[in-house]
Amino acid sequence: MDSAVASNQVGDGNQRGEADGAPLRTIAHIDLDAFFVSVELQRRPDLKGLPVIVSGSGPRSVVTTASYEARRHGVGSAMPAAKALRLCPDAVVIEPDSHRYREASRAVMAVIHHQIDEVEQAGLDEAYIDLTGLSSPIATMRTIVREIEEQTGLHASVGIGPNKLVAKVASDAEKPRGFVVISREQACEWFADRPCGLIPGIGPKTVERLRVLRIESIAQLAGADEQQLWEAFGERQGSILKSRAAFIDGSPVVSNREAVSESRETTFDTDLSDRTELLERLAGLSADLCSALRRHGHQGRTIGIKIRYANFETHTRARTLSALTSDQATVTRVARELFEEFDPQHPVRLIGVRVAGFQTPEAASGQMSLPLS
Ligand SMILES: [Mg+2]
């Protein structure tokens, strides 16, 4: 059952008219409904319609997913399993099976990638999809939802909007099997009275601090005195909170698939000759790079450095390892060795480090298993 809020106002290919000068975008967020439970119900169809909780059985276990029947009793994700069972004593508890969830996730993502290149997988069961420039983004998303159902038996909810934030909140608004198309202005109106914690990135601690300022709803936060927010949260964080409450979000959809390398580089205010300092800067860049790689789930085989002299002459050096890595110690060590081998002879204007030759660990192990089979 689709519920297309305001889809008649925001037709296919008709997301024009943001006046803030930002490039017009059409972004979808797709989120599978009660993902773990739905995967489990495929092998236990007898449990359909019953309250089902996927959680471990230890005393400190928490609920990973609850069926919508269990949610009606107040059970929610991340709730201690013991509390969930007090709220819903009849619930059937199933141990998580992460292998199966990863398999199902791969099948779903393959369906999405079959239609669209610009996909940012944000979790096992969710992804952002950049539909900008497509002639019929809504029809495309309906096709994707239908094909996911046909090929995996899983249901998904979709939000479509001008940015990732609107899309994410919209996909969650009418679960399960929601299909919400909404502009930024409509999002501001529709969610005006909802609590600030509905906005991704505004966690319970921030909600508590906002409450002290008598700011409880999204509209109150969007309309809050900026000075007051700056005083409570600092300028940067205060401004971010206010703009997110106005559903402003310029962050790009970062396609996981196309990335083949990632790098960090820095240009010095004054050219550097001191080896120790150059190596320190290189180590700092390697640390930043590796934490980004891990965040994005990337590993690469080739580590490279880039050195630009004051006269703009640019040199690169690289080494390919026998195994994939995103390990900070490894990247830092290889970058240092490359630097020492290169042995710069002039003051350095820019230094950089790169990891390239990305491959997912699954793809890598798949390839390595070929000779054995
Ligand atoms: Mg989900």
Short mmCIF file of C-alpha atoms and ligand atoms in Angstrom, two decimals:
data_model
loop_
_atom_site.label_atom_id
_atom_site.label_comp_id
_atom_site.label_asym_id
_atom_site.label_seq_id
_atom_site.Cartn_x
_atom_site.Cartn_y
_atom_site.Cartn_z
CA MET A 1 0.00 0.00 0.00
CA ASP A 2 1.71 3.13 -1.19
CA SER A 3 1.04 6.46 0.34
CA ALA A 4 2.42 9.20 -1.83
CA VAL A 5 2.31 12.32 0.26
CA ALA A 6 2.25 15.38 -1.92
CA SER A 7 3.43 13.43 -4.91
CA ASN A 8 0.88 15.24 -7.01
CA GLN A 9 2.60 18.52 -6.16
CA VAL A 10 6.07 17.23 -6.82
CA GLY A 11 5.74 15.34 -10.06
CA ASP A 12 8.35 13.35 -11.88
CA GLY A 13 11.28 15.50 -12.90
CA ASN A 14 9.61 18.53 -11.41
CA GLN A 15 11.75 19.37 -8.42
CA ARG A 16 12.65 22.85 -9.59
CA GLY A 17 12.61 26.15 -7.82
CA GLU A 18 14.88 26.09 -4.76
CA ALA A 19 15.89 29.72 -4.51
CA ASP A 20 19.07 29.37 -2.48
CA GLY A 21 21.31 28.95 -5.51
CA ALA A 22 22.15 25.36 -4.62
CA PRO A 23 22.13 22.99 -7.56
CA LEU A 24 18.77 21.25 -7.83
CA ARG A 25 18.97 17.64 -6.82
CA THR A 26 16.61 14.71 -6.49
CA ILE A 27 17.70 12.26 -3.82
CA ALA A 28 15.99 9.08 -2.67
CA HIS A 29 16.51 7.17 0.55
CA ILE A 30 15.41 3.56 0.51
CA ASP A 31 15.10 1.58 3.73
CA LEU A 32 14.00 -2.03 4.05
CA ASP A 33 11.09 -2.60 6.41
CA ALA A 34 11.91 -4.53 9.60
CA PHE A 35 14.83 -6.00 7.71
CA PHE A 36 16.16 -8.72 10.02
CA VAL A 37 12.68 -9.87 10.99
CA SER A 38 11.59 -9.97 7.36
CA VAL A 39 14.58 -12.12 6.41
CA GLU A 40 13.78 -14.48 9.31
CA LEU A 41 10.11 -14.72 8.32
CA GLN A 42 11.15 -16.01 4.91
CA ARG A 43 12.32 -19.24 6.50
CA ARG A 44 9.72 -19.17 9.28
CA PRO A 45 6.53 -18.13 7.43
CA ASP A 46 4.52 -19.65 10.29
CA LEU A 47 5.54 -16.63 12.39
CA LYS A 48 3.96 -14.09 10.03
CA GLY A 49 1.55 -11.78 11.83
CA LEU A 50 3.06 -12.56 15.23
CA PRO A 51 5.18 -10.29 17.38
CA VAL A 52 8.76 -11.28 16.51
CA ILE A 53 11.96 -9.88 17.98
CA VAL A 54 15.44 -10.50 16.64
CA SER A 55 17.86 -10.31 19.54
CA GLY A 56 20.50 -12.31 21.34
CA SER A 57 19.53 -14.31 24.41
CA GLY A 58 22.18 -13.07 26.87
CA PRO A 59 21.19 -10.90 29.84
CA ARG A 60 22.56 -7.77 28.14
CA SER A 61 21.07 -8.44 24.71
CA VAL A 62 19.27 -5.68 22.89
CA VAL A 63 16.58 -5.78 20.23
CA THR A 64 18.08 -5.44 16.74
CA THR A 65 14.73 -5.46 14.94
CA ALA A 66 11.14 -5.97 15.97
CA SER A 67 8.22 -6.90 13.73
CA TYR A 68 5.52 -4.27 13.39
CA GLU A 69 3.27 -6.46 15.55
CA ALA A 70 5.85 -6.26 18.36
CA ARG A 71 6.30 -2.52 17.83
CA ARG A 72 2.61 -2.05 18.56
CA HIS A 73 3.42 -3.15 22.12
CA GLY A 74 6.08 -0.45 22.37
CA VAL A 75 9.06 -2.63 21.49
CA GLY A 76 11.76 -0.77 19.59
CA SER A 77 15.27 -1.22 18.24
CA ALA A 78 18.15 -0.96 20.74
CA MET A 79 15.80 -1.70 23.65
CA PRO A 80 17.10 -4.27 26.16
CA ALA A 81 15.60 -7.65 25.26
CA ALA A 82 14.42 -8.13 28.85
CA LYS A 83 12.37 -4.94 28.70
CA ALA A 84 10.98 -5.89 25.29
CA LEU A 85 9.75 -9.19 26.73
CA ARG A 86 8.09 -7.41 29.65
CA LEU A 87 6.24 -5.19 27.18
CA CYS A 88 5.39 -8.05 24.88
CA PRO A 89 5.62 -11.39 26.75
CA ASP A 90 4.27 -13.38 23.77
CA ALA A 91 7.00 -12.23 21.42
CA VAL A 92 8.95 -14.90 19.57
CA VAL A 93 12.66 -14.23 20.02
CA ILE A 94 15.02 -15.18 17.19
CA GLU A 95 18.83 -15.11 17.39
CA PRO A 96 20.42 -12.81 14.79
CA ASP A 97 22.02 -14.51 11.80
CA SER A 98 24.30 -11.88 10.33
CA HIS A 99 25.45 -14.06 7.46
CA ARG A 100 21.90 -14.33 6.11
CA TYR A 101 21.33 -10.59 6.53
CA ARG A 102 24.48 -9.79 4.56
CA GLU A 103 23.40 -12.13 1.77
CA ALA A 104 19.96 -10.53 1.58
CA SER A 105 21.52 -7.07 1.69
CA ARG A 106 23.81 -7.91 -1.22
CA ALA A 107 20.85 -9.11 -3.28
CA VAL A 108 18.91 -5.90 -2.57
CA MET A 109 21.85 -3.64 -3.37
CA ALA A 110 22.44 -5.52 -6.63
CA VAL A 111 18.87 -4.72 -7.69
CA ILE A 112 19.44 -1.03 -6.94
CA HIS A 113 22.80 -0.92 -8.72
CA HIS A 114 21.22 -2.55 -11.72
CA GLN A 115 19.11 0.60 -12.16
CA ILE A 116 21.32 3.40 -10.83
CA ASP A 117 25.05 4.04 -10.55
CA GLU A 118 25.03 6.77 -7.94
CA VAL A 119 24.25 4.74 -4.83
CA GLU A 120 25.59 5.29 -1.34
CA GLN A 121 24.94 2.28 0.83
CA ALA A 122 24.39 3.62 4.33
CA GLY A 123 23.85 0.34 6.13
CA LEU A 124 22.88 -3.26 5.47
CA ASP A 125 19.31 -2.22 4.77
CA GLU A 126 19.47 1.36 3.54
CA ALA A 127 20.93 3.43 0.74
CA TYR A 128 20.85 6.93 -0.70
CA ILE A 129 20.29 7.13 -4.44
CA ASP A 130 21.07 10.22 -6.53
CA LEU A 131 18.27 10.57 -9.08
CA THR A 132 19.29 14.05 -10.22
CA GLY A 133 18.84 14.48 -13.95
CA LEU A 134 16.65 11.40 -14.42
CA SER A 135 13.55 12.13 -16.46
CA SER A 136 11.30 10.04 -14.21
CA PRO A 137 12.83 9.61 -10.75
CA ILE A 138 9.57 8.53 -9.09
CA ALA A 139 8.87 5.82 -11.65
CA THR A 140 12.47 4.64 -11.30
CA MET A 141 12.10 4.25 -7.54
CA ARG A 142 8.79 2.43 -7.91
CA THR A 143 10.50 0.03 -10.30
CA ILE A 144 13.33 -0.53 -7.83
CA VAL A 145 10.89 -1.25 -4.98
CA ARG A 146 8.93 -3.67 -7.16
CA GLU A 147 12.04 -5.49 -8.32
CA ILE A 148 13.36 -5.81 -4.77
CA GLU A 149 10.02 -7.40 -3.82
CA GLU A 150 10.03 -9.73 -6.80
CA GLN A 151 13.63 -10.80 -6.49
CA THR A 152 14.09 -10.95 -2.71
CA GLY A 153 10.60 -10.94 -1.23
CA LEU A 154 11.55 -7.97 0.95
CA HIS A 155 9.62 -4.73 1.29
CA ALA A 156 11.12 -1.28 1.40
CA SER A 157 10.08 2.27 2.19
CA VAL A 158 11.21 5.19 0.08
CA GLY A 159 11.60 8.91 0.65
CA ILE A 160 12.34 11.27 -2.24
CA GLY A 161 13.37 14.88 -1.74
CA PRO A 162 15.86 17.59 -2.68
CA ASN A 163 18.57 16.32 -0.31
CA LYS A 164 19.63 13.35 1.81
CA LEU A 165 18.12 14.71 5.02
CA VAL A 166 14.63 15.20 3.56
CA ALA A 167 14.83 11.82 1.84
CA LYS A 168 15.88 10.02 5.02
CA VAL A 169 13.17 11.50 7.22
CA ALA A 170 10.58 10.96 4.49
CA SER A 171 11.47 7.28 4.07
CA ASP A 172 10.81 6.75 7.76
CA ALA A 173 7.57 8.72 7.90
CA GLU A 174 5.11 6.14 6.60
CA LYS A 175 6.73 2.79 7.23
CA PRO A 176 6.11 0.03 6.31
CA ARG A 177 5.93 0.21 2.50
CA GLY A 178 5.89 4.00 2.55
CA PHE A 179 6.52 6.02 -0.57
CA VAL A 180 6.84 9.69 0.25
CA VAL A 181 7.81 12.42 -2.19
CA ILE A 182 8.26 15.77 -0.54
CA SER A 183 9.97 19.14 -1.03
CA ARG A 184 12.08 20.82 1.63
CA GLU A 185 9.33 23.34 2.39
CA GLN A 186 6.75 20.57 2.72
CA ALA A 187 9.07 18.69 5.07
CA CYS A 188 9.33 21.80 7.28
CA GLU A 189 5.54 22.00 7.45
CA TRP A 190 4.81 18.32 7.81
CA PHE A 191 7.32 17.65 10.58
CA ALA A 192 6.98 21.06 12.28
CA ASP A 193 5.47 19.69 15.50
CA ARG A 194 7.59 16.55 15.67
CA PRO A 195 10.39 16.30 18.26
CA CYS A 196 13.90 17.46 17.31
CA GLY A 197 15.17 13.91 17.81
CA LEU A 198 13.42 12.92 14.60
CA ILE A 199 16.25 14.63 12.70
CA PRO A 200 19.13 12.23 12.05
CA GLY A 201 22.20 13.38 13.95
CA ILE A 202 20.21 14.96 16.79
CA GLY A 203 20.64 12.40 19.55
CA PRO A 204 19.10 12.13 23.02
CA LYS A 205 21.78 14.27 24.68
CA THR A 206 21.26 17.13 22.24
CA VAL A 207 17.48 16.76 22.62
CA GLU A 208 17.93 17.12 26.38
CA ARG A 209 20.09 20.23 26.02
CA LEU A 210 17.58 21.75 23.60
CA ARG A 211 14.76 21.06 26.04
CA VAL A 212 16.58 23.15 28.64
CA LEU A 213 16.36 26.01 26.12
CA ARG A 214 12.62 25.25 25.76
CA ILE A 215 13.16 24.02 22.22
CA GLU A 216 11.26 20.78 21.69
CA SER A 217 9.82 20.72 18.19
CA ILE A 218 11.56 20.86 14.83
CA ALA A 219 9.81 24.15 14.02
CA GLN A 220 10.98 25.65 17.30
CA LEU A 221 14.55 24.67 16.50
CA ALA A 222 14.33 25.98 12.93
CA GLY A 223 13.02 29.28 14.26
CA ALA A 224 15.31 29.48 17.30
CA ASP A 225 17.46 32.49 18.00
CA GLU A 226 20.82 31.69 16.41
CA GLN A 227 22.72 33.61 19.09
CA GLN A 228 21.10 31.46 21.78
CA LEU A 229 22.08 28.27 19.93
CA TRP A 230 25.64 29.54 19.46
CA GLU A 231 25.93 30.19 23.18
CA ALA A 232 24.67 26.74 24.07
CA PHE A 233 26.35 24.65 21.36
CA GLY A 234 29.09 26.80 19.81
CA GLU A 235 28.76 28.62 16.51
CA ARG A 236 29.42 25.70 14.21
CA GLN A 237 27.21 23.16 15.94
CA GLY A 238 24.51 25.74 16.70
CA SER A 239 24.23 26.74 13.06
CA ILE A 240 24.18 23.12 11.91
CA LEU A 241 21.33 22.31 14.30
CA LYS A 242 19.26 25.23 13.06
CA SER A 243 19.82 24.47 9.38
CA ARG A 244 19.10 20.77 9.80
CA ALA A 245 15.81 21.65 11.49
CA ALA A 246 15.06 23.61 8.31
CA PHE A 247 15.88 20.44 6.36
CA ILE A 248 18.86 22.08 4.64
CA ASP A 249 21.54 19.57 3.71
CA GLY A 250 24.17 19.94 1.01
CA SER A 251 25.97 16.66 1.59
CA PRO A 252 26.57 14.64 -1.57
CA VAL A 253 25.56 11.07 -2.30
CA VAL A 254 28.95 9.37 -2.21
CA SER A 255 28.82 6.42 -4.54
CA ASN A 256 30.50 3.44 -2.90
CA ARG A 257 30.93 1.68 -6.14
CA GLU A 258 32.87 4.11 -8.24
CA ALA A 259 35.53 4.94 -5.71
CA VAL A 260 38.82 3.33 -6.70
CA SER A 261 41.09 5.44 -4.55
CA GLU A 262 41.03 7.96 -1.77
CA SER A 263 43.66 10.49 -0.82
CA ARG A 264 44.52 13.26 1.60
CA GLU A 265 46.90 16.09 0.87
CA THR A 266 47.85 19.39 2.37
CA THR A 267 49.52 22.56 1.11
CA PHE A 268 51.76 24.31 3.61
CA ASP A 269 51.49 28.00 4.38
CA THR A 270 55.25 28.21 4.00
CA ASP A 271 57.36 25.63 2.20
CA LEU A 272 58.79 22.96 4.48
CA SER A 273 62.26 21.42 4.40
CA ASP A 274 62.41 19.82 7.82
CA ARG A 275 62.21 16.01 7.40
CA THR A 276 60.83 15.30 10.83
CA GLU A 277 58.05 17.79 10.35
CA LEU A 278 57.26 16.53 6.85
CA LEU A 279 57.08 12.96 8.14
CA GLU A 280 54.80 14.09 10.96
CA ARG A 281 52.45 15.77 8.52
CA LEU A 282 52.48 12.67 6.33
CA ALA A 283 51.62 10.50 9.34
CA GLY A 284 48.73 12.83 10.23
CA LEU A 285 47.36 12.64 6.69
CA SER A 286 47.69 8.85 6.74
CA ALA A 287 45.69 8.70 9.97
CA ASP A 288 42.91 10.87 8.49
CA LEU A 289 42.88 8.84 5.32
CA CYS A 290 42.69 5.50 7.10
CA SER A 291 39.83 6.55 9.32
CA ALA A 292 37.93 7.72 6.20
CA LEU A 293 38.70 4.42 4.47
CA ARG A 294 37.32 2.47 7.38
CA ARG A 295 34.25 4.70 7.54
CA HIS A 296 33.59 4.08 3.85
CA GLY A 297 34.40 0.38 4.08
CA HIS A 298 37.29 0.73 1.63
CA GLN A 299 40.55 -1.14 1.42
CA GLY A 300 43.26 -0.73 -1.17
CA ARG A 301 46.38 -2.47 -2.29
CA THR A 302 48.43 0.45 -3.60
CA ILE A 303 49.85 3.14 -1.34
CA GLY A 304 51.25 6.30 -2.88
CA ILE A 305 52.67 9.64 -1.89
CA LYS A 306 52.71 12.96 -3.70
CA ILE A 307 55.28 15.67 -3.18
CA ARG A 308 55.15 19.08 -4.80
CA TYR A 309 58.15 21.39 -4.60
CA ALA A 310 57.93 25.15 -4.22
CA ASN A 311 58.41 25.47 -7.99
CA PHE A 312 55.29 23.28 -8.52
CA GLU A 313 57.30 20.34 -9.81
CA THR A 314 55.22 17.35 -8.66
CA HIS A 315 56.43 13.83 -7.96
CA THR A 316 54.53 10.69 -7.06
CA ARG A 317 55.78 7.39 -5.75
CA ALA A 318 53.71 4.27 -5.11
CA ARG A 319 54.02 0.72 -3.94
CA THR A 320 51.57 -2.16 -4.35
CA LEU A 321 51.22 -4.56 -1.45
CA SER A 322 50.30 -8.22 -1.54
CA ALA A 323 47.17 -7.66 0.57
CA LEU A 324 44.39 -5.08 0.83
CA THR A 325 44.70 -2.65 3.68
CA SER A 326 43.12 0.30 5.43
CA ASP A 327 45.45 -0.17 8.39
CA GLN A 328 46.91 3.08 9.70
CA ALA A 329 50.24 1.59 10.82
CA THR A 330 50.77 -0.06 7.42
CA VAL A 331 49.82 3.02 5.38
CA THR A 332 51.95 5.29 7.57
CA ARG A 333 54.96 2.97 7.36
CA VAL A 334 54.81 2.54 3.58
CA ALA A 335 54.25 6.28 3.06
CA ARG A 336 57.31 7.00 5.22
CA GLU A 337 59.44 4.48 3.30
CA LEU A 338 58.37 6.00 -0.01
CA PHE A 339 59.21 9.45 1.31
CA GLU A 340 62.65 8.32 2.45
CA GLU A 341 63.37 6.59 -0.84
CA PHE A 342 62.29 9.65 -2.78
CA ASP A 343 64.40 11.86 -0.53
CA PRO A 344 63.18 15.37 -1.49
CA GLN A 345 65.98 17.76 -2.41
CA HIS A 346 64.02 21.03 -2.28
CA PRO A 347 61.57 22.73 0.05
CA VAL A 348 58.15 21.07 -0.14
CA ARG A 349 54.96 22.99 -0.88
CA LEU A 350 52.45 20.13 -0.78
CA ILE A 351 52.47 16.59 0.53
CA GLY A 352 49.84 13.90 0.09
CA VAL A 353 49.09 10.23 0.61
CA ARG A 354 46.81 7.96 -1.39
CA VAL A 355 45.42 4.45 -1.11
CA ALA A 356 44.27 3.03 -4.45
CA GLY A 357 43.17 -0.24 -6.01
CA PHE A 358 40.03 -0.57 -3.90
CA GLN A 359 38.32 -3.86 -3.70
CA THR A 360 35.74 -5.06 -1.27
CA PRO A 361 37.06 -7.77 1.09
CA GLU A 362 34.32 -10.11 -0.21
CA ALA A 363 35.41 -9.63 -3.82
CA ALA A 364 39.02 -10.17 -2.83
CA SER A 365 38.35 -13.41 -0.97
CA GLY A 366 36.14 -14.57 -3.85
CA GLN A 367 39.01 -14.10 -6.26
CA MET A 368 41.50 -15.79 -4.01
CA SER A 369 39.28 -18.83 -3.64
CA LEU A 370 39.14 -19.37 -7.40
CA PRO A 371 42.40 -21.31 -7.77
CA LEU A 372 41.27 -23.69 -5.03
CA SER A 373 38.01 -24.63 -6.68
MG MG B 1 15.26 -0.55 7.86
#
